[in-house]
CSV table of C-alpha atoms in Angstrom, one decimal:
chain,number,residue,atom,x,y,z
A,22,MET,CA,-5.5,4.5,-25.7
A,23,ALA,CA,-5.8,1.3,-23.6
A,24,ASP,CA,-2.9,0.1,-21.5
A,25,LEU,CA,-4.0,-3.4,-22.0
A,26,ILE,CA,-6.4,-4.9,-24.6
A,27,CYS,CA,-7.6,-8.5,-24.2
A,28,LEU,CA,-9.1,-10.9,-26.7
A,29,GLY,CA,-11.1,-14.0,-25.8
A,30,GLU,CA,-14.3,-15.7,-24.8
A,31,PRO,CA,-16.6,-14.2,-22.1
A,32,LEU,CA,-18.8,-16.6,-20.2
A,33,PHE,CA,-21.6,-16.4,-17.6
A,34,GLU,CA,-20.9,-18.5,-14.5
A,35,LEU,CA,-23.2,-20.6,-12.4
A,36,ASN,CA,-21.3,-21.6,-9.2
A,37,ALA,CA,-22.7,-24.4,-7.0
A,38,CYS,CA,-23.0,-23.4,-3.4
A,39,GLN,CA,-23.0,-25.6,-0.3
A,40,ASP,CA,-26.8,-25.2,0.1
A,41,GLY,CA,-27.5,-26.7,-3.3
A,42,ARG,CA,-28.2,-23.4,-5.0
A,43,PHE,CA,-26.2,-21.8,-7.9
A,44,LYS,CA,-24.7,-18.3,-7.6
A,45,GLY,CA,-24.7,-16.4,-10.8
A,46,GLY,CA,-21.4,-14.8,-11.8
A,47,PHE,CA,-19.0,-14.1,-14.6
A,48,GLY,CA,-16.1,-15.9,-16.2
A,49,GLY,CA,-14.1,-16.5,-19.3
A,50,ASP,CA,-10.4,-16.4,-18.7
A,51,VAL,CA,-9.7,-13.3,-20.7
A,52,SER,CA,-12.6,-11.3,-19.3
A,53,ASN,CA,-11.4,-12.3,-15.8
A,54,VAL,CA,-7.9,-11.0,-16.6
A,55,ALA,CA,-9.4,-7.7,-17.9
A,56,VAL,CA,-11.4,-7.2,-14.7
A,57,ALA,CA,-8.4,-8.1,-12.5
A,58,ALA,CA,-6.2,-5.6,-14.4
A,59,ALA,CA,-8.9,-2.8,-14.3
A,60,ARG,CA,-9.2,-3.2,-10.5
A,61,GLN,CA,-5.5,-2.3,-10.3
A,62,GLY,CA,-6.2,1.1,-11.9
A,63,ILE,CA,-5.1,0.7,-15.5
A,64,ASP,CA,-7.1,1.3,-18.7
A,65,VAL,CA,-8.3,-2.0,-20.1
A,66,ALA,CA,-10.3,-2.8,-23.2
A,67,LEU,CA,-11.9,-6.0,-24.4
A,68,LEU,CA,-12.3,-7.6,-27.8
A,69,ALA,CA,-15.0,-10.2,-27.8
A,70,ARG,CA,-18.4,-11.3,-28.9
A,71,VAL,CA,-21.5,-12.1,-26.8
A,72,GLY,CA,-25.1,-13.1,-27.5
A,73,ASP,CA,-27.8,-10.5,-27.7
A,74,ASP,CA,-29.3,-12.0,-24.5
A,75,GLN,CA,-29.6,-11.5,-20.8
A,76,PHE,CA,-26.3,-13.2,-20.1
A,77,GLY,CA,-24.5,-10.9,-22.5
A,78,GLU,CA,-26.2,-7.9,-21.0
A,79,LYS,CA,-25.1,-8.9,-17.5
A,80,LEU,CA,-21.5,-9.2,-18.8
A,81,ARG,CA,-21.7,-5.7,-20.3
A,82,GLY,CA,-23.0,-4.5,-16.9
A,83,LEU,CA,-20.0,-6.1,-15.2
A,84,TRP,CA,-17.5,-4.5,-17.6
A,85,SER,CA,-19.2,-1.1,-17.2
A,86,ARG,CA,-19.1,-1.3,-13.4
A,87,GLU,CA,-15.4,-2.4,-13.5
A,88,GLY,CA,-14.3,0.3,-16.0
A,89,VAL,CA,-13.4,-2.2,-18.7
A,90,ASN,CA,-14.0,-0.6,-22.2
A,91,HIS,CA,-16.3,-2.9,-24.1
A,92,GLU,CA,-17.1,-0.7,-27.1
A,93,HIS,CA,-15.4,-3.4,-29.3
A,94,VAL,CA,-17.5,-6.3,-27.8
A,95,LEU,CA,-20.1,-7.2,-30.4
A,96,SER,CA,-23.6,-8.5,-29.7
A,97,ALA,CA,-24.8,-11.4,-31.9
A,98,SER,CA,-28.5,-11.8,-32.5
A,99,SER,CA,-28.2,-15.3,-33.8
A,100,GLU,CA,-25.9,-16.9,-31.2
A,101,ASP,CA,-26.0,-17.2,-27.4
A,102,THR,CA,-23.5,-16.2,-24.7
A,103,GLY,CA,-21.6,-19.2,-23.4
A,104,LEU,CA,-22.2,-20.6,-20.0
A,105,TYR,CA,-20.3,-22.7,-17.5
A,106,PHE,CA,-21.1,-24.4,-14.2
A,107,VAL,CA,-18.7,-24.9,-11.3
A,108,PHE,CA,-19.0,-27.8,-8.9
A,109,HIS,CA,-16.9,-28.4,-5.7
A,110,ASP,CA,-15.9,-31.5,-3.9
A,111,GLY,CA,-13.0,-32.9,-1.9
A,112,ASP,CA,-10.9,-33.0,-5.0
A,113,GLY,CA,-11.3,-29.4,-5.8
A,114,HIS,CA,-13.5,-27.6,-8.3
A,115,HIS,CA,-14.9,-29.0,-11.6
A,116,PHE,CA,-16.4,-27.3,-14.6
A,117,VAL,CA,-19.2,-28.1,-17.1
A,118,TYR,CA,-19.4,-25.9,-20.1
A,119,ARG,CA,-22.2,-24.9,-22.5
A,120,ARG,CA,-20.3,-23.0,-25.1
A,121,LYS,CA,-20.6,-24.9,-28.5
A,122,GLY,CA,-21.8,-22.5,-31.2
A,123,SER,CA,-21.6,-19.5,-28.8
A,124,ALA,CA,-21.2,-16.0,-30.1
A,125,ALA,CA,-17.6,-15.9,-29.0
A,126,SER,CA,-16.8,-19.1,-30.8
A,127,ARG,CA,-17.9,-17.5,-34.1
A,128,MET,CA,-15.8,-14.4,-33.8
A,129,LEU,CA,-14.0,-13.5,-37.0
A,130,PRO,CA,-11.0,-11.3,-37.8
A,131,GLU,CA,-13.2,-8.7,-39.4
A,132,HIS,CA,-15.0,-8.2,-36.1
A,133,ILE,CA,-11.8,-6.4,-34.8
A,134,PRO,CA,-11.4,-2.7,-35.8
A,135,ASP,CA,-8.2,-2.0,-37.6
A,136,ASP,CA,-6.8,0.3,-34.9
A,137,ALA,CA,-8.1,-1.4,-31.8
A,138,ILE,CA,-4.9,-3.3,-31.1
A,139,SER,CA,-2.3,-0.9,-32.4
A,140,ASN,CA,-3.6,1.8,-30.1
A,141,ALA,CA,-2.9,-0.2,-26.9
A,142,ARG,CA,0.3,-0.7,-25.0
A,143,MET,CA,-0.1,-4.4,-24.5
A,144,PHE,CA,-2.1,-7.2,-26.0
A,145,TYR,CA,-3.2,-10.3,-24.0
A,146,THR,CA,-4.9,-13.6,-25.1
A,147,SER,CA,-4.7,-17.3,-24.2
A,148,GLY,CA,-4.7,-20.8,-25.4
A,149,ILE,CA,-8.4,-21.1,-24.7
A,150,SER,CA,-9.0,-18.4,-27.3
A,151,LEU,CA,-7.0,-20.6,-29.7
A,152,GLY,CA,-8.8,-23.8,-28.8
A,153,VAL,CA,-12.5,-22.8,-28.6
A,154,SER,CA,-13.2,-23.0,-32.4
A,155,PRO,CA,-11.5,-22.7,-35.8
A,156,GLU,CA,-13.0,-19.2,-36.2
A,157,LEU,CA,-11.8,-17.8,-32.9
A,158,GLN,CA,-8.4,-19.5,-33.4
A,159,SER,CA,-7.9,-17.7,-36.7
A,160,THR,CA,-9.1,-14.4,-35.2
A,161,THR,CA,-6.7,-14.8,-32.3
A,162,GLN,CA,-3.8,-15.7,-34.6
A,163,GLN,CA,-4.4,-12.6,-36.7
A,164,ALA,CA,-4.7,-10.4,-33.6
A,165,ILE,CA,-1.3,-11.7,-32.4
A,166,HIS,CA,0.1,-10.9,-35.8
A,167,ALA,CA,-1.4,-7.4,-35.7
A,168,ALA,CA,0.1,-6.8,-32.3
A,169,ARG,CA,3.5,-8.0,-33.4
A,170,GLN,CA,3.3,-5.7,-36.5
A,171,SER,CA,2.3,-2.8,-34.3
A,172,GLY,CA,5.3,-3.3,-32.0
A,173,ILE,CA,3.3,-3.6,-28.8
A,174,SER,CA,4.0,-6.1,-26.1
A,175,ILE,CA,2.2,-9.4,-26.3
A,176,ALA,CA,1.3,-11.5,-23.2
A,177,PHE,CA,0.0,-15.0,-23.3
A,178,ASP,CA,-1.2,-17.8,-21.0
A,179,PRO,CA,-1.4,-21.2,-22.7
A,180,ASN,CA,-4.3,-22.1,-20.4
A,181,LEU,CA,-4.5,-25.7,-21.7
A,182,ARG,CA,-8.0,-27.3,-21.9
A,183,THR,CA,-7.7,-30.8,-23.3
A,184,ALA,CA,-11.5,-31.0,-23.5
A,185,LEU,CA,-11.3,-28.3,-26.3
A,186,TRP,CA,-8.7,-30.0,-28.5
A,187,PRO,CA,-6.2,-32.9,-28.7
A,188,LEU,CA,-3.0,-32.3,-26.9
A,189,ASP,CA,-0.8,-32.6,-29.9
A,190,MET,CA,-2.8,-29.9,-31.7
A,191,ALA,CA,-2.8,-27.7,-28.7
A,192,ARG,CA,0.9,-28.1,-28.3
A,193,GLN,CA,1.6,-27.1,-31.9
A,194,VAL,CA,-0.8,-24.2,-32.2
A,195,THR,CA,0.0,-22.8,-28.7
A,196,HIS,CA,3.7,-22.9,-29.1
A,197,ASP,CA,3.5,-21.4,-32.5
A,198,ALA,CA,1.6,-18.4,-31.0
A,199,MET,CA,4.1,-18.2,-28.1
A,200,ARG,CA,7.0,-17.7,-30.4
A,201,ARG,CA,5.5,-14.2,-31.0
A,202,CYS,CA,5.0,-13.3,-27.4
A,203,ASN,CA,7.1,-11.2,-25.0
A,204,ILE,CA,5.5,-12.4,-21.8
A,205,VAL,CA,4.3,-15.9,-21.1
A,206,LEU,CA,2.3,-16.9,-18.0
A,207,PRO,CA,1.9,-20.7,-17.9
A,208,GLY,CA,0.7,-22.8,-15.0
A,209,LEU,CA,3.0,-25.6,-14.0
A,210,ASP,CA,0.5,-28.5,-14.8
A,211,ASP,CA,-0.3,-27.0,-18.2
A,212,ALA,CA,3.4,-26.4,-19.0
A,213,ARG,CA,4.3,-30.0,-18.1
A,214,GLN,CA,1.8,-31.4,-20.5
A,215,LEU,CA,2.6,-29.0,-23.3
A,216,THR,CA,6.4,-29.2,-23.1
A,217,GLY,CA,6.9,-32.8,-21.8
A,218,LEU,CA,9.3,-31.3,-19.2
A,219,TYR,CA,9.0,-31.6,-15.5
A,220,SER,CA,11.1,-29.2,-13.5
A,221,PRO,CA,10.2,-25.5,-13.4
A,222,GLU,CA,13.8,-24.6,-14.4
A,223,ASP,CA,13.6,-26.7,-17.6
A,224,ILE,CA,10.2,-25.3,-18.4
A,225,ILE,CA,11.3,-21.7,-18.0
A,226,SER,CA,14.3,-22.3,-20.1
A,227,PHE,CA,12.1,-23.9,-22.8
A,228,TYR,CA,9.9,-20.8,-23.0
A,229,HIS,CA,12.8,-18.5,-23.2
A,230,ARG,CA,14.2,-20.5,-26.1
A,231,LEU,CA,10.8,-20.2,-27.7
A,232,GLY,CA,11.3,-16.4,-27.6
A,233,ALA,CA,9.7,-15.2,-24.3
A,234,GLU,CA,11.5,-12.3,-22.7
A,235,ILE,CA,9.7,-12.8,-19.4
A,236,VAL,CA,8.3,-16.1,-18.0
A,237,ALA,CA,6.1,-16.2,-14.9
A,238,LEU,CA,5.4,-19.8,-14.1
A,239,SER,CA,2.6,-20.3,-11.6
A,240,LEU,CA,3.2,-23.1,-9.1
A,241,GLY,CA,-0.3,-23.0,-7.6
A,242,ALA,CA,-0.3,-23.0,-3.8
A,243,ASP,CA,3.5,-23.1,-3.9
A,244,GLY,CA,3.8,-19.6,-5.4
A,245,VAL,CA,5.4,-18.6,-8.7
A,246,SER,CA,8.8,-18.7,-10.4
A,247,VAL,CA,9.6,-15.7,-12.6
A,248,SER,CA,12.5,-15.1,-15.0
A,249,ASN,CA,13.7,-12.4,-17.3
A,250,GLY,CA,16.3,-14.7,-18.8
A,251,GLN,CA,19.0,-13.6,-16.4
A,252,GLY,CA,18.0,-15.8,-13.5
A,253,ILE,CA,15.0,-17.4,-11.8
A,254,HIS,CA,13.4,-15.9,-8.8
A,255,THR,CA,10.9,-18.1,-6.9
A,256,ILE,CA,8.3,-16.5,-4.7
A,257,PRO,CA,6.7,-18.8,-2.1
A,258,GLY,CA,2.9,-19.2,-1.8
A,259,VAL,CA,1.0,-17.4,0.9
A,260,THR,CA,-1.4,-19.0,3.4
A,261,VAL,CA,-5.1,-18.0,3.2
A,262,PRO,CA,-8.4,-19.7,4.1
A,263,ALA,CA,-9.1,-20.8,0.5
A,264,VAL,CA,-12.6,-22.0,-0.5
A,265,ASP,CA,-12.6,-21.7,-4.3
A,266,ALA,CA,-9.6,-21.4,-6.7
A,267,THR,CA,-11.8,-20.6,-9.7
A,268,GLY,CA,-10.1,-17.9,-11.8
A,269,ALA,CA,-7.0,-17.6,-9.5
A,270,GLY,CA,-4.7,-17.9,-12.4
A,271,ASP,CA,-6.6,-15.2,-14.3
A,272,CYS,CA,-6.4,-13.0,-11.3
A,273,PHE,CA,-2.6,-13.5,-11.1
A,274,ASN,CA,-2.3,-12.6,-14.8
A,275,GLY,CA,-4.3,-9.4,-14.6
A,276,ILE,CA,-2.5,-8.1,-11.5
A,277,PHE,CA,0.9,-9.1,-12.9
A,278,LEU,CA,0.4,-7.4,-16.2
A,279,SER,CA,-1.1,-4.2,-14.7
A,280,ALA,CA,1.8,-4.0,-12.3
A,281,PHE,CA,4.4,-4.7,-15.0
A,282,LEU,CA,2.9,-2.0,-17.2
A,283,LYS,CA,3.4,0.4,-14.3
A,284,ASN,CA,6.8,-0.6,-12.9
A,285,LYS,CA,8.5,-2.8,-15.6
A,286,ASP,CA,9.8,-5.0,-12.8
A,287,ALA,CA,8.9,-8.7,-13.3
A,288,VAL,CA,9.8,-9.8,-9.8
A,289,LYS,CA,7.8,-7.1,-8.0
A,290,SER,CA,4.9,-7.6,-10.3
A,291,ALA,CA,4.9,-11.4,-9.6
A,292,GLU,CA,5.1,-10.8,-5.8
A,293,LEU,CA,2.0,-8.6,-6.0
A,294,ALA,CA,0.2,-10.9,-8.3
A,295,ASN,CA,1.0,-13.9,-6.1
A,296,ARG,CA,-0.6,-12.2,-3.1
A,297,GLY,CA,-3.6,-11.2,-5.1
A,298,ALA,CA,-4.2,-14.6,-6.6
A,299,ALA,CA,-4.1,-16.1,-3.1
A,300,LEU,CA,-6.6,-13.6,-1.8
A,301,SER,CA,-8.9,-14.3,-4.7
A,302,THR,CA,-9.3,-17.9,-3.5
A,303,THR,CA,-11.0,-16.8,-0.2
A,304,GLY,CA,-14.4,-16.2,-1.9
A,305,PHE,CA,-16.6,-18.0,-4.4
A,306,GLY,CA,-16.5,-17.3,-8.1
A,307,ALA,CA,-14.0,-16.1,-10.7
A,308,VAL,CA,-14.7,-12.3,-10.4
A,309,ASP,CA,-16.2,-11.3,-7.0
A,310,PRO,CA,-13.1,-12.1,-4.9
A,311,ILE,CA,-10.6,-10.4,-7.2
A,312,PRO,CA,-8.8,-7.9,-5.0
A,313,TYR,CA,-8.6,-4.2,-5.8
A,314,GLU,CA,-5.3,-2.3,-5.8
A,315,LYS,CA,-6.0,-0.9,-2.3
A,316,ASP,CA,-6.5,-4.4,-0.9
A,317,LEU,CA,-3.0,-5.4,-2.0
A,318,THR,CA,-1.2,-2.2,-0.9
A,319,GLU,CA,-2.8,-2.5,2.6
A,320,GLY,CA,-1.1,-5.9,2.7
A,321,ASN,CA,-2.9,-7.1,5.9
A,322,HIS,CA,-4.7,-10.2,4.5
A,323,PHE,CA,-1.8,-12.6,4.5
A,324,ASN,CA,0.3,-14.9,6.7
A,325,ASP,CA,3.5,-15.4,4.8
């Protein structure tokens, strides 16, 4: 039985380095979350679809090395694994995607075994999984329904990507999904666009009214505000020599969920995840810099 089962779109990453070369790596928000959680020592499984190609094989190699169960990740002979490129400049990092018609975008509800979700303790997915394609949207919605019917906890990051779909549609579909979720993990910029609200307090109240028991609102470099509905606790950001924030939010989510599954304490989980997400920005790529459990418990990488 998995502690955490994640559904979404795996991607192969090509990250631009300062010398003009590209460093190969791994991405896809849900895959990143799965790896981050597995590095904290919990049992993690993945529901996904990749191409029967070298990129898909490299992703499987990653999951095997990281201890992420990928027995329910299907290989498609007629579609490719999605790719994305990361470029960096003075304004931050920028993405270019090659995902249209990918294997993940054509994942259907029947690709998920009947007991895969019900045998887990928690289910995680994101707004990207809802926005990539109509097929993956339907699959994600049915998976959320299955998790709800099974009585397991559901965690969700709206992870807004306006390049995938119009904002009005994203707002409607995402909020409909979030009504069924126990834990929501939005970023501040995404939440402002989706809710039309500005202050973290108003946004957190909105998501509680939507049905969330726990809200962990990422404030980027300013830390995180977390609430269980009884009060908001804001954890300040930590100072690190950041070079690449790719996947930092995914890293936060994976560490938060793994810690919460262990201790059921949202504030302590957010404190740990806040530190881990900061540490993940000190290296390039979405996966390589994700810290392991021992890196966080040693606690000697930060200047608070």
